[in-house]
XYZ file of C-alpha atoms in Angstrom:
725
model
C -12.452 -33.931 164.726
C -15.237 -36.079 162.243
C -14.591 -39.211 161.950
C -14.422 -40.123 158.530
C -11.448 -38.105 158.649
C -8.641 -38.997 159.521
C -5.962 -36.375 160.341
C -1.774 -38.254 160.953
C -0.664 -38.391 157.489
C -3.310 -38.159 154.180
C -4.950 -40.365 152.649
C -7.939 -39.840 150.261
C -11.044 -39.174 151.535
C -12.490 -38.148 148.405
C -12.464 -37.668 143.994
C -13.172 -34.804 143.185
C -13.030 -36.392 140.096
C -15.399 -39.670 140.190
C -18.568 -39.369 138.101
C -20.874 -38.314 141.350
C -19.540 -36.012 141.772
C -20.029 -34.270 137.684
C -23.987 -34.376 137.996
C -25.683 -33.433 141.227
C -22.841 -33.242 143.733
C -24.936 -32.499 146.613
C -25.216 -35.553 148.221
C -21.042 -35.479 147.718
C -20.990 -32.135 149.379
C -23.492 -33.155 152.236
C -21.244 -35.736 153.258
C -18.200 -34.065 153.314
C -19.316 -30.998 155.757
C -20.336 -33.708 158.443
C -18.735 -35.581 158.184
C -14.679 -34.545 157.399
C -14.983 -31.146 156.603
C -11.338 -30.822 155.632
C -10.828 -33.750 153.322
C -8.098 -34.510 150.928
C -7.603 -35.558 147.491
C -4.885 -36.963 146.180
C -5.957 -35.518 142.400
C -3.629 -32.245 140.474
C -0.468 -32.774 142.776
C -2.595 -33.757 146.408
C -4.325 -30.899 147.488
C -7.427 -30.317 150.782
C -11.038 -29.458 150.234
C -13.133 -26.885 153.131
C -16.680 -27.549 152.484
C -17.560 -25.553 155.476
C -19.123 -21.834 155.123
C -17.435 -20.352 157.387
C -14.144 -22.119 156.516
C -14.482 -20.605 153.151
C -15.359 -17.134 153.231
C -11.915 -16.744 156.913
C -10.389 -18.674 155.007
C -10.858 -16.683 152.143
C -10.140 -13.567 154.428
C -6.989 -14.634 155.437
C -4.513 -14.472 153.060
C -1.504 -14.101 155.152
C -2.231 -17.407 155.310
C -4.126 -18.632 152.268
C -1.933 -17.179 150.311
C -2.938 -16.221 146.228
C 0.426 -15.465 144.751
C 1.973 -18.779 144.553
C 0.083 -20.710 141.465
C -2.559 -22.141 143.160
C -4.836 -22.626 140.835
C -5.988 -26.385 140.909
C -4.995 -27.301 138.555
C -2.857 -25.484 138.129
C -4.047 -24.088 134.175
C -0.468 -21.780 133.755
C 2.809 -23.398 132.956
C 5.270 -23.061 135.140
C 7.368 -20.488 132.927
C 4.163 -17.440 132.851
C 4.323 -15.466 135.107
C 1.060 -15.190 138.065
C -1.730 -13.655 136.196
C -2.724 -10.634 138.461
C -4.628 -10.480 140.423
C -6.588 -13.592 140.634
C -2.739 -14.566 141.634
C -0.793 -11.904 143.502
C -1.114 -11.426 147.099
C -2.043 -7.359 148.599
C -0.027 -4.536 148.166
C 0.088 -4.463 144.410
C -3.341 -7.240 143.694
C -4.375 -4.425 145.786
C -3.520 -1.164 143.494
C -3.987 -3.874 140.578
C -7.748 -4.215 141.302
C -7.980 0.105 141.709
C -6.655 0.252 138.303
C -9.564 -2.356 136.821
C -12.158 -1.871 139.766
C -12.562 1.975 136.967
C -13.764 -0.622 134.382
C -16.035 -2.801 135.414
C -18.397 -0.237 137.421
C -22.262 -0.119 136.605
C -21.756 2.682 134.355
C -18.527 1.422 132.134
C -21.021 -1.512 131.674
C -23.708 0.243 130.644
C -22.599 1.143 128.834
C -22.277 -1.541 126.913
C -25.283 -3.080 127.567
C -26.295 -3.074 124.260
C -24.083 -5.072 122.231
C -23.895 -7.238 125.268
C -28.193 -7.531 124.097
C -27.782 -8.032 121.182
C -25.516 -11.004 121.401
C -27.784 -12.297 123.412
C -30.894 -11.356 120.956
C -28.816 -12.893 118.175
C -28.041 -16.582 119.988
C -31.061 -17.076 121.573
C -32.090 -16.147 118.113
C -30.541 -18.881 116.317
C -31.755 -21.400 119.456
C -34.889 -20.601 118.581
C -34.589 -21.832 114.318
C -33.660 -24.441 115.076
C -36.149 -25.041 117.381
C -34.172 -28.088 119.008
C -30.587 -27.378 119.867
C -27.787 -28.160 122.265
C -27.676 -24.918 123.912
C -24.546 -25.182 125.461
C -23.346 -25.351 121.142
C -25.348 -22.788 120.338
C -25.783 -20.386 122.989
C -23.650 -21.074 126.595
C -20.935 -22.003 124.416
C -20.546 -17.946 122.405
C -22.371 -15.382 125.098
C -20.076 -15.229 127.399
C -16.659 -14.717 124.962
C -18.501 -12.504 122.535
C -19.016 -10.016 126.077
C -15.981 -10.862 126.490
C -14.308 -9.862 123.341
C -16.354 -6.903 123.802
C -15.641 -5.476 127.284
C -11.863 -5.900 125.856
C -12.059 -3.769 122.838
C -10.831 -7.034 120.979
C -12.972 -8.475 117.516
C -15.980 -10.691 118.101
C -14.379 -12.714 115.692
C -11.790 -14.067 117.399
C -13.839 -15.546 120.008
C -14.919 -19.046 118.943
C -10.764 -19.563 118.458
C -10.287 -17.916 121.591
C -13.156 -19.634 123.089
C -11.805 -23.154 122.001
C -7.794 -22.935 122.925
C -9.314 -21.660 126.812
C -10.948 -25.493 126.851
C -7.924 -26.854 125.115
C -6.132 -25.784 127.884
C -9.110 -26.118 130.930
C -8.989 -29.881 129.213
C -5.816 -31.068 129.207
C -5.164 -29.077 133.185
C -7.388 -31.825 134.615
C -6.464 -34.286 132.426
C -2.469 -33.658 133.155
C -1.367 -33.818 128.852
C 0.732 -31.555 129.886
C 2.307 -31.143 125.929
C -1.574 -29.662 124.329
C -2.113 -27.865 127.580
C 1.912 -26.234 127.413
C 0.543 -25.874 123.000
C -2.296 -24.471 123.853
C -1.522 -21.817 126.674
C 1.402 -20.914 123.508
C -1.290 -20.056 121.314
C -3.627 -18.494 123.445
C -0.276 -16.209 124.721
C 0.826 -15.277 120.931
C -2.372 -13.895 120.730
C -2.846 -11.901 124.321
C 0.202 -10.027 122.848
C -0.626 -9.936 119.064
C -3.731 -7.751 120.316
C -0.940 -5.379 122.609
C 1.149 -4.686 119.978
C -2.317 -3.549 117.768
C -3.197 -1.904 120.379
C 0.575 0.156 121.891
C -0.063 2.060 118.127
C -3.114 3.186 119.221
C -2.509 6.596 121.869
C -3.181 5.352 125.292
C -7.269 6.095 125.872
C -7.972 6.007 129.842
C -11.413 4.740 129.294
C -9.724 1.055 127.438
C -8.726 -0.369 129.982
C -6.284 -2.540 128.267
C -5.172 1.053 126.685
C -5.076 1.704 130.514
C -2.226 -1.294 131.719
C -0.510 -0.200 128.791
C 0.610 2.718 129.544
C -0.901 3.650 133.888
C 2.110 2.855 136.815
C -0.090 0.174 138.821
C 2.260 0.494 142.453
C 4.600 2.719 141.271
C 6.135 0.844 138.303
C 4.507 0.314 135.071
C 3.143 -3.684 133.865
C 5.696 -4.909 131.397
C 3.707 -6.784 128.615
C 3.599 -10.659 130.546
C 1.643 -8.954 133.030
C -0.909 -7.571 130.998
C -0.764 -11.077 128.662
C -1.644 -12.492 131.844
C -3.977 -11.188 132.993
C -5.632 -10.860 129.686
C -5.358 -13.860 129.853
C -7.421 -15.492 132.806
C -10.300 -12.809 132.117
C -10.413 -14.727 129.019
C -10.273 -18.377 130.929
C -12.429 -17.242 133.884
C -14.543 -15.190 132.373
C -16.095 -17.359 130.004
C -16.434 -20.410 131.493
C -17.815 -20.360 134.587
C -20.717 -17.628 132.681
C -20.860 -20.369 130.370
C -22.006 -22.698 133.113
C -24.225 -20.673 134.424
C -25.796 -19.678 131.392
C -26.810 -23.310 130.900
C -27.030 -24.290 134.201
C -29.894 -21.524 134.669
C -31.575 -22.521 130.635
C -31.290 -26.326 133.323
C -34.228 -25.195 136.469
C -35.971 -23.409 134.042
C -36.680 -25.885 131.681
C -36.799 -28.363 133.516
C -39.222 -26.871 136.452
C -42.186 -24.566 133.978
C -43.795 -23.365 137.052
C -40.340 -20.696 137.915
C -39.594 -20.505 134.076
C -44.247 -18.993 134.364
C -42.893 -16.997 136.868
C -39.989 -14.514 135.628
C -42.658 -14.245 132.331
C -44.993 -13.407 135.012
C -42.963 -11.410 137.656
C -38.834 -9.858 134.790
C -38.319 -8.036 138.127
C -38.153 -10.636 140.447
C -35.262 -11.900 137.649
C -31.533 -10.151 139.398
C -33.128 -11.773 142.439
C -33.839 -15.727 140.930
C -30.115 -15.234 139.408
C -28.729 -14.433 142.689
C -30.087 -17.806 143.685
C -29.410 -19.720 140.824
C -25.732 -19.078 141.534
C -26.090 -19.759 144.538
C -28.182 -23.748 143.948
C -25.250 -24.359 141.157
C -22.176 -21.563 141.656
C -20.954 -22.311 138.602
C -17.150 -22.688 140.156
C -15.968 -25.586 142.682
C -13.655 -23.855 144.007
C -11.018 -21.151 144.256
C -7.210 -22.210 145.010
C -4.902 -21.117 147.808
C -1.739 -22.315 148.831
C -0.282 -21.922 153.435
C 1.898 -20.207 154.955
C 2.109 -22.117 157.420
C 0.222 -24.685 159.679
C -2.627 -23.980 160.133
C -5.121 -26.290 161.476
C -8.960 -26.080 161.160
C -11.857 -28.114 161.977
C -9.631 -29.907 163.850
C -7.500 -31.100 161.112
C -3.432 -29.679 160.847
C -3.497 -28.361 156.943
C 0.484 -27.933 156.482
C 2.635 -25.028 155.500
C 3.223 -25.257 151.991
C -0.529 -26.711 151.543
C -2.413 -26.350 148.192
C -5.932 -25.316 149.839
C -8.572 -25.493 147.936
C -12.265 -23.328 149.034
C -15.365 -25.173 147.576
C -17.509 -22.246 146.683
C -19.714 -24.473 145.536
C -19.769 -26.562 148.513
C -20.553 -23.491 150.667
C -23.012 -22.529 149.554
C -25.466 -25.290 149.725
C -24.350 -25.873 153.829
C -27.296 -25.795 155.633
C -26.248 -24.381 158.603
C -25.627 -20.476 156.532
C -28.058 -21.416 155.145
C -31.879 -22.063 155.286
C -33.859 -25.646 152.998
C -29.672 -25.112 150.966
C -30.744 -27.602 148.464
C -34.190 -26.338 147.866
C -33.940 -23.144 144.860
C -36.065 -20.955 145.955
C -36.751 -17.188 143.832
C -37.450 -15.078 147.870
C -34.739 -15.854 149.357
C -33.501 -13.034 150.825
C -31.069 -12.682 152.689
C -29.270 -13.898 150.323
C -24.964 -14.173 151.318
C -23.792 -16.430 148.763
C -20.318 -16.856 147.404
C -20.735 -17.821 143.791
C -18.273 -15.055 142.443
C -15.754 -15.837 145.722
C -15.188 -13.948 148.574
C -12.763 -11.421 151.047
C -9.954 -9.509 149.247
C -10.548 -11.610 146.473
C -13.419 -12.105 144.738
C -13.935 -11.968 141.423
C -13.671 -8.301 139.920
C -15.875 -9.534 136.599
C -18.920 -10.206 138.917
C -20.749 -6.818 137.883
C -19.985 -8.176 134.219
C -20.729 -11.472 134.771
C -24.579 -10.368 136.835
C -25.196 -7.975 134.045
C -24.419 -11.189 131.444
C -27.041 -12.991 133.262
C -30.167 -10.703 133.419
C -29.958 -9.753 129.746
C -29.501 -13.603 128.519
C -32.771 -14.326 130.959
C -34.758 -11.404 130.099
C -33.536 -12.018 126.092
C -34.070 -15.479 126.575
C -38.160 -15.256 128.340
C -38.870 -12.127 125.407
C -38.107 -14.298 122.899
C -39.244 -17.253 123.746
C -43.069 -18.775 124.444
C -42.373 -21.571 126.247
C -38.601 -24.515 126.563
C -37.988 -27.750 127.879
C -35.444 -30.018 128.183
C -36.297 -32.265 125.770
C -33.333 -34.855 126.824
C -31.035 -35.182 129.154
C -28.289 -33.082 130.202
C -24.208 -33.803 129.564
C -22.849 -32.606 132.941
C -18.736 -30.502 132.862
C -16.170 -32.075 135.055
C -13.818 -30.072 136.927
C -13.348 -27.348 137.632
C -17.414 -26.000 136.707
C -20.296 -26.956 138.115
C -23.241 -26.734 134.988
C -24.155 -28.791 132.031
C -21.733 -29.412 128.763
C -24.559 -30.713 126.722
C -28.083 -29.594 126.702
C -31.050 -30.767 124.694
C -34.097 -27.927 125.190
C -36.692 -27.547 122.202
C -37.962 -23.621 121.864
C -40.618 -22.508 121.052
C -41.119 -18.984 118.596
C -42.025 -15.842 121.345
C -45.552 -14.949 118.623
C -45.753 -11.787 116.784
C -48.523 -9.995 118.487
C -47.686 -6.394 118.209
C -50.060 -2.641 117.179
C -49.186 0.705 117.617
C -47.570 2.638 115.119
C -45.297 4.903 115.467
C -41.736 7.765 113.995
C -38.459 7.460 115.791
C -35.457 9.057 114.017
C -36.278 9.852 109.937
C -37.856 6.646 110.303
C -41.731 5.677 110.203
C -42.845 2.226 111.708
C -46.885 1.464 111.152
C -48.453 -1.894 111.390
C -49.935 -3.703 108.825
C -52.649 -6.843 108.676
C -51.185 -10.202 107.597
C -52.900 -9.916 104.245
C -51.798 -13.558 102.938
C -49.487 -16.697 103.674
C -48.324 -19.079 100.813
C -45.164 -20.757 99.990
C -43.386 -20.236 97.415
C -40.696 -22.890 98.357
C -39.528 -25.614 100.706
C -38.952 -23.236 103.468
C -40.125 -20.177 101.850
C -43.057 -18.520 102.597
C -44.206 -15.327 101.002
C -45.940 -12.924 103.251
C -48.052 -9.878 101.981
C -48.763 -6.978 103.879
C -51.316 -4.247 104.024
C -51.779 -0.431 105.022
C -55.015 -0.004 107.354
C -57.543 0.066 104.682
C -55.435 0.153 102.020
C -54.298 3.286 102.214
C -51.416 4.647 98.990
C -47.696 3.473 100.698
C -44.504 5.247 99.670
C -42.676 4.522 96.976
C -40.320 2.078 96.126
C -38.223 1.165 94.215
C -36.364 -2.558 93.028
C -33.939 -3.142 95.660
C -36.111 -2.446 98.345
C -35.964 -3.346 101.989
C -38.187 -3.091 104.782
C -37.656 -3.488 108.446
C -40.276 -5.735 110.096
C -39.880 -5.370 113.745
C -40.114 -7.996 115.791
C -41.053 -9.407 119.803
C -37.870 -7.674 121.801
C -37.330 -5.255 119.200
C -35.997 -7.939 117.005
C -35.785 -6.256 113.647
C -35.317 -7.889 110.353
C -34.700 -6.945 106.988
C -36.134 -8.130 104.008
C -36.855 -7.669 100.278
C -39.854 -5.611 98.600
C -40.571 -8.350 95.599
C -43.403 -7.346 94.180
C -42.608 -3.608 91.485
C -44.620 -0.282 93.498
C -46.826 -0.365 90.485
C -48.849 -1.019 93.408
C -48.984 0.679 96.339
C -51.361 -1.201 98.374
C -49.090 -3.830 99.634
C -46.004 -4.892 99.889
C -44.682 -8.201 99.556
C -41.722 -10.947 101.127
C -40.063 -13.774 100.542
C -38.911 -15.257 103.902
C -36.978 -18.871 104.036
C -36.870 -20.237 108.014
C -33.494 -20.054 108.182
C -31.795 -23.320 109.976
C -29.183 -21.660 111.416
C -30.498 -18.612 111.264
C -31.087 -15.483 114.330
C -34.480 -15.923 115.071
C -36.393 -13.934 113.084
C -37.839 -15.991 110.446
C -38.769 -18.230 113.031
C -40.413 -16.132 113.962
C -42.186 -15.466 111.102
C -42.994 -18.193 110.083
C -45.229 -18.541 112.346
C -47.530 -15.444 110.984
C -51.234 -16.022 110.351
C -53.319 -14.442 107.705
C -55.114 -11.161 109.915
C -51.696 -11.262 111.917
C -51.181 -7.493 112.795
C -47.135 -6.644 112.201
C -45.157 -2.347 112.358
C -43.438 -2.225 109.293
C -40.358 0.497 108.873
C -40.639 2.449 105.107
C -38.578 1.607 102.749
C -35.134 2.290 101.911
C -32.581 1.637 99.147
C -29.001 0.807 98.639
C -29.042 -1.647 97.286
C -30.633 0.315 93.483
C -31.113 -0.505 90.970
C -28.831 2.129 88.504
C -29.557 2.992 84.453
C -26.864 0.189 82.704
C -27.466 -0.859 79.049
C -28.500 -4.379 79.572
C -27.994 -6.807 83.520
C -26.604 -9.864 84.668
C -28.138 -10.934 87.368
C -26.895 -13.940 89.741
C -28.999 -15.546 93.254
C -28.499 -17.685 95.604
C -31.095 -19.204 97.438
C -33.798 -16.421 98.869
C -30.766 -14.071 97.462
C -33.376 -14.188 94.298
C -35.769 -11.169 96.688
C -33.598 -7.723 95.317
C -33.060 -9.507 92.222
C -37.001 -10.105 90.463
C -38.298 -6.789 90.910
C -35.010 -5.921 89.359
C -35.819 -8.195 86.674
C -39.174 -6.466 86.702
C -37.819 -3.418 85.857
C -35.885 -4.876 83.507
C -37.634 -5.437 81.742
C -40.513 -3.413 81.600
C -37.818 -0.997 79.980
C -37.145 -2.885 78.323
C -33.614 -3.618 78.388
C -31.387 -7.098 78.127
C -31.070 -9.078 81.055
C -29.558 -12.475 82.029
C -30.241 -13.948 85.800
C -27.939 -17.471 86.642
C -30.301 -19.092 89.710
C -28.162 -21.855 92.202
C -29.230 -23.525 93.783
C -29.273 -27.384 95.457
C -32.976 -28.327 94.803
C -35.448 -26.599 92.344
C -38.355 -27.292 94.807
C -35.834 -25.125 97.110
C -35.599 -23.079 94.300
C -38.769 -19.205 94.933
C -40.385 -18.020 92.244
C -38.757 -21.094 90.225
C -42.084 -21.253 88.279
C -42.134 -17.905 86.865
C -38.157 -16.798 86.277
C -38.328 -20.369 84.137
C -41.111 -18.920 81.757
C -37.683 -16.021 80.091
C -35.278 -17.342 78.479
C -32.852 -15.333 80.195
C -33.159 -17.242 83.059
C -30.168 -20.238 83.506
C -30.516 -22.358 86.747
C -27.909 -24.109 88.202
C -28.713 -27.253 90.400
C -25.785 -28.293 93.059
C -27.329 -31.826 93.988
C -27.656 -31.975 89.701
C -23.922 -30.559 88.481
C -21.932 -28.606 91.849
C -21.433 -25.800 91.740
C -21.084 -23.933 88.869
C -17.960 -21.844 87.786
C -18.420 -18.626 88.497
C -15.181 -17.870 86.883
C -16.068 -18.292 83.825
C -19.896 -16.789 83.596
C -18.448 -13.702 84.588
C -15.443 -13.360 82.790
C -18.039 -14.434 79.901
C -20.798 -10.991 80.669
C -21.100 -8.486 78.127
C -18.777 -6.280 78.636
C -21.851 -3.305 78.916
C -24.335 -4.938 81.309
C -23.713 -4.501 85.278
C -23.200 -7.279 86.978
C -25.825 -7.742 90.391
C -25.399 -10.075 93.047
C -27.287 -11.904 95.985
C -26.631 -14.858 97.882
C -25.304 -16.610 100.726
C -21.902 -15.518 102.420
C -20.066 -18.392 100.428
C -21.891 -17.646 97.062
C -21.047 -13.839 96.758
C -17.213 -14.606 98.006
C -17.127 -16.122 94.612
C -18.826 -14.193 92.319
C -16.475 -11.727 94.397
C -13.447 -13.333 93.582
C -14.612 -13.593 89.737
C -15.644 -9.966 88.965
C -12.160 -8.984 90.801
C -10.180 -10.848 88.058
C -12.065 -9.807 85.617
C -12.254 -5.739 85.886
C -14.907 -5.392 86.473
C -17.480 -3.570 88.565
C -19.970 -5.615 91.106
C -23.017 -4.681 92.959
C -23.597 -6.325 95.601
C -26.030 -7.034 98.431
C -24.673 -9.102 101.565
C -27.105 -11.623 103.778
C -24.630 -12.370 106.611
C -20.937 -9.420 107.260
C -18.231 -10.859 104.207
C -16.048 -12.871 106.057
C -12.835 -11.048 107.828
C -15.023 -7.273 107.626
C -15.274 -6.219 111.623
C -11.393 -7.101 111.824
C -9.538 -3.899 112.992
C -6.952 -2.113 110.586
C -4.023 -2.397 113.184
C -3.307 1.248 115.081
C -7.432 1.832 115.251
C -9.376 3.805 117.920
C -11.983 1.207 119.914
C -12.265 4.289 122.139
C -12.357 8.005 120.565
C -14.884 10.942 120.154
C -17.476 11.673 117.006
C -19.247 15.397 117.141
C -22.423 15.376 116.200
C -22.313 18.549 113.700
C -25.990 19.069 113.649
C -27.136 18.203 117.549
C -23.393 20.048 118.820
C -21.874 17.433 120.489
C -19.994 15.095 121.702
C -19.689 11.493 122.266
C -17.368 9.440 123.682
C -16.701 6.488 122.543
C -16.192 3.172 124.525
C -14.295 0.002 123.879
C -16.550 -2.555 122.748
C -19.165 -0.377 122.068
C -20.418 0.579 118.739
C -20.877 4.406 117.251
C -24.501 4.406 118.165
C -25.476 3.279 121.439
C -23.069 6.002 122.262
C -25.347 8.324 120.745
C -28.940 6.784 121.804
C -27.079 6.872 124.921
C -25.849 11.535 124.488
C -29.981 11.012 123.608
C -28.981 11.096 119.502
C -30.696 7.475 117.558
C -28.869 6.703 114.564
C -31.668 4.522 112.840
C -30.008 0.479 112.766
C -31.291 -2.791 111.894
C -28.580 -5.172 111.464
C -25.772 -4.195 113.149
C -23.440 -6.393 112.059
C -22.352 -3.918 108.854
C -24.978 -4.838 106.201
C -27.873 -3.728 105.833
C -27.185 -0.015 105.289
C -29.887 1.834 107.429
C -27.538 3.473 109.543
C -25.020 4.810 107.414
C -23.472 8.412 108.031
C -21.217 10.820 106.027
C -18.403 11.516 107.654
C -17.209 15.886 107.540
C -14.001 15.123 109.552
C -11.655 12.246 110.590
C -10.813 8.916 108.948
C -12.720 5.389 110.003
C -11.970 2.155 110.243
C -14.341 0.100 107.511
C -16.019 -2.720 108.849
C -19.997 -2.814 107.076
C -20.331 -4.880 104.365
C -22.197 -2.756 101.711
C -20.110 -0.174 101.093
C -17.390 -0.393 98.762
C -14.380 -0.407 98.569
C -14.630 3.570 96.553
C -17.260 4.307 99.311
C -15.047 3.184 102.052
C -11.271 4.458 100.954
C -13.726 7.864 100.403
C -14.044 8.539 103.652
C -17.389 10.033 103.222
C -19.824 7.724 104.286
C -19.424 5.072 107.040
C -21.458 2.388 108.886
C -21.712 4.036 113.129
C -23.264 0.021 113.674
C -20.351 -1.470 113.692
C -17.303 0.805 112.799
C -14.562 2.331 114.820
C -12.042 5.499 113.625
C -8.569 5.646 112.830
C -8.216 9.207 114.074
C -9.424 10.759 117.694
C -11.818 12.348 116.926
C -14.502 11.420 113.612
C -17.062 14.144 112.797
C -20.442 12.732 111.981
C -23.438 14.805 109.866
C -26.449 14.201 112.897
């Protein structure tokens, strides 16, 4: 028995909450493996920690001796009155039957179906980091992506992701700190949410392709699962799936930011990314340990562990064991074989390993494709117990250079490469970009309110209003605000220089200016861009108009110089007089005037509410989804069939998968850009069935007619939809 490890009566050999364990516990793990491979800690009610690869893997295989079925988490993150969370907290044979049900949802084929939406999630979150430049990558990216993917996978509204994540973190932190009151309150809150999800899902018919529906309706081990059984599993998914991936993503970014040669190598050899991720999983295993309890006295490395003892299988320490891995403390992307156990070992190996790997691969691919470089700007702060990884990670992201060329035609829209003819500042943080076709060729006709899509590296697509009217068809002008918390597109566009070339899709218009006796325009900030050509059109037609233009300061209001020439322009500076009374402005609008509005989310919510109070119709264009728009309606289907009439094929839509992605998998491409339900590029005709509308551009009357839908975000209230594609 190693001399550094007492035998007869446990006294504390190590303290997992000591500061030296937080950042890089390599030295602590080395000492324990060499001197005290079966170490006792007084923390969390007392437990033994196994740190050698051989001991951890052998114990993980022996579930008869090291059971998972007796409240084994260290610390226990569940309440005493809660049932075990299957499959992690049950043993065979029930564990085996439960895994058989779940395994069919974690196949590569099943996960591949939701890859596009996982990729868009990563792209949008990384884009926000790029738009800010210097951020805490944990707070801006790694905190959000895993829980959003979990929601997508389970068919839960992504709008609930932050609430879920925050509550789960409260449970984990309170459990580690021994704060039972906070722990119970947060635990009760997440279970209440899960029971609401179950109640909603029960209103929809059983679909064997939906994991929650399958748990509700199918038998496991010869019996139907109770709501408590299912709730425990969902809670396990939400907790285990987000914390580990959050920490692993942070560790990957940290390594690549501090090891420029490895970052460059992955940029040059992207096929190496999956192999590199496996090595980083080994070197920075995000789960420190998995808990077990002994069913008998058992001797390990010369130390007797009594029956009923709690045992931590220290997978993070085992993965750094030089008895198993040569140069174990070094990160080597060429390591082969690499039999790490970051996802556990034996029958209780993580059921979601394939989903986690997919997230990590996609995140790294998008991170490298959307940046030219990224580096640390300060010292990271590290997680404590039970995860290993950064809790704060200051990083500077350099946006990817825009250097795409070529032109294509896809699915009914034309995409052509245009040349940047001019870049002009028009307000603080806002530039106007003039785009011209080759040799000043005539561009297609467009009308006031039209948008074009600019295609950026990594298939990042952003929509911008065409500012100029169609009298001169040799060019398009757009204005781009450098968004402080955007999705990265504006940051890329602000790198453009005269002579650069960028792919652009031809115009579309779902914010068209209708014929009216007069107009009342409302705009906030960059929302002025679609309004400008509308004012020009009204002037040409001789139709009276008024503009209420809202912004913080004059310097932030684009095109104010040309708009101030009109007496019809009313300017509202919030820094001087506060937010204008939108109710009064809308109520005073001439009854003959058509009302058009564009701007920030809060501004449009206020205008919409004011128009509703005044009993007025409103034409509005949203840059971001309406609050609550993407929440599913009770009884809506997350899994359903779409029949494409013109293509004459049936397409199965899986939970977490958009109609567009399901159709693309079947070989039918529906044009799309925002995937937020705001740009209308995917607008589709419904021939049969009832959509569950989750878009932000169709009016309430249009939604109620069920004649049109946005397949990028909307789902179905019926088991079958028929679309005109």
